[in-house]
Phi, psi and omega in degrees: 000122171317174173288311209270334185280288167003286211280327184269332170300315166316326182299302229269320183297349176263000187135339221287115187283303157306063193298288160332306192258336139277006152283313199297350165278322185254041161252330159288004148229157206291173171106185185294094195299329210285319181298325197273247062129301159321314200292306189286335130261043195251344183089013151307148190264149156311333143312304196301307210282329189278333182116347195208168191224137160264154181202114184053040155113338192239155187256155168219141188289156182210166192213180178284135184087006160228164213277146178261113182311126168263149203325299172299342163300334154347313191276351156280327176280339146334268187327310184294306191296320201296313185269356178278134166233193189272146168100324169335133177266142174218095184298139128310062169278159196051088205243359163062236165285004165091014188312306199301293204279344184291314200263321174302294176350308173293310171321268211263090150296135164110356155319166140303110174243139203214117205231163165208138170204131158009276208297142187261332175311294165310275244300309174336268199339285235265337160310309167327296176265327181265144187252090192195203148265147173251135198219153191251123148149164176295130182030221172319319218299301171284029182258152194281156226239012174278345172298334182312150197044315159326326173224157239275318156258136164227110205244126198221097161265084173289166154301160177204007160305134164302144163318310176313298182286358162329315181294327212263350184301205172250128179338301201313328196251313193271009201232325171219349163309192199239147182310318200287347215252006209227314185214147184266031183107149194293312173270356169097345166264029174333286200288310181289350150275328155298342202272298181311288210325331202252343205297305192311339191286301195251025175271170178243145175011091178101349200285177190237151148235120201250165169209163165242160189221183157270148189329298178289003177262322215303339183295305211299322187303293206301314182317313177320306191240033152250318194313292185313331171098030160250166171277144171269118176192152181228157204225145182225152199234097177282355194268353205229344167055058214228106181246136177228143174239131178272133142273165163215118140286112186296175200284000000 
């Protein structure tokens, strides 16, 4: 049996559906293939073992212990790039591997860019990829305080899983993603209320904040930033299985 046959049958007899195209990525890379190849079926994500996550095309580094951009987020940052013009000021909060505010950026040259996240894990990572600043603390705290009123995007990948279904992901994500980055709270808006409460202090005129929620959060999400004295409205994607709920402070 080839190396390459080898390897997807261990993929595949461990779970893995895409079997074939993660062996040819961990066969395109140097080291010990048979340890990556362990790992990934033991149910470490594949991100983690290459090192890097692709997300809208572009790869960015991620490491164990930071959140792996997903597929469906994509339709925020579509939105989030649809309201950046150059000279935009644009926050990342929670900002994990910085993908996000890293992929408008690449969209819309001549932003400002600006990323923050908890975690020191994320925040390293995210030094990586984003070309902008980076600040270590919970939500605002650590941004600097000339942001105030200013910026035009805030883009808040909050967690939003209820606690109870933390247990109900798939391992790879409930098993090695970092907990703080997945929940959210007995109804999962804990981290999106705090985020709305604060958002109006630091958007600037006209500015937007997007999130993503699940299909069944969005009325609460949108009450939530009408509670706050933004305008509301939510956007959906079914082919990307994708809900974004948008604020706007008005002019």
């Amino acid at each position: 049996m080839s190396e390459f046959a080898d390897t997807v049958a261990r993929l595949r007899g461990a779970g893995c559906v895409f079997a074939e195209d993660e062996a040819r990525l961990l066969l395109g890379q140097s080291g010990d293939l048979a340890g990556m190849v362990e790992r990934r079926v033991a149910g470490e994500p594949l991100e983690y073992i290459l090192g890097w996550a692709e997300f809208a095309g572009r790869r960015f580094a991620v490491a164990p212990g930071v959140f792996v951009p997903r597929h469906r987020t994509e339709l925020l940052v579509r939105l989030a790039a649809g309201f950046a013009r150059e000279r935009s000021v644009v926050l990342d909060l929670c900002c994990g591997s910085g993908a996000l505010g890293a992929t408008v950026a690449a969209e819309v040259p001549g932003i400002e860019l600006h990323a923050a996240d908890v975690e020191s894990a994320a925040v390293d990572c995210a030094r990586q990829n984003v070309p902008g600043e980076v600040y270590q603390g919970d939500l605002y705290a650590p941004l600097p305080q000339r942001l105030r009123g200013r910026i035009d995007v805030l883009i808040a990948n909050v967690p939003y899983v209820p606690t109870d279904d933390v247990e109900l992901m798939p391992p790879e994500a409930r098993d090695h993603e970092p907990r703080v980055a997945l929940d959210g709270g007995a109804d999962g808006l804990d981290v999106l209320r705090r985020v709305v409460a604060e958002a109006p202090v630091w958007l600037a005129p006209g500015g937007h904040v997007l999130f993503e929620a699940s299909e069944r959060q969005a009325a609460s999400a949108t009450a939530e930033l009408r509670r706050a004295g933004l305008v509301a409205r939510v956007e959906e994607d079914d082919e990307l299985g994708a809900t974004v709920v948008v604020g706007r402070r008005e002019l």
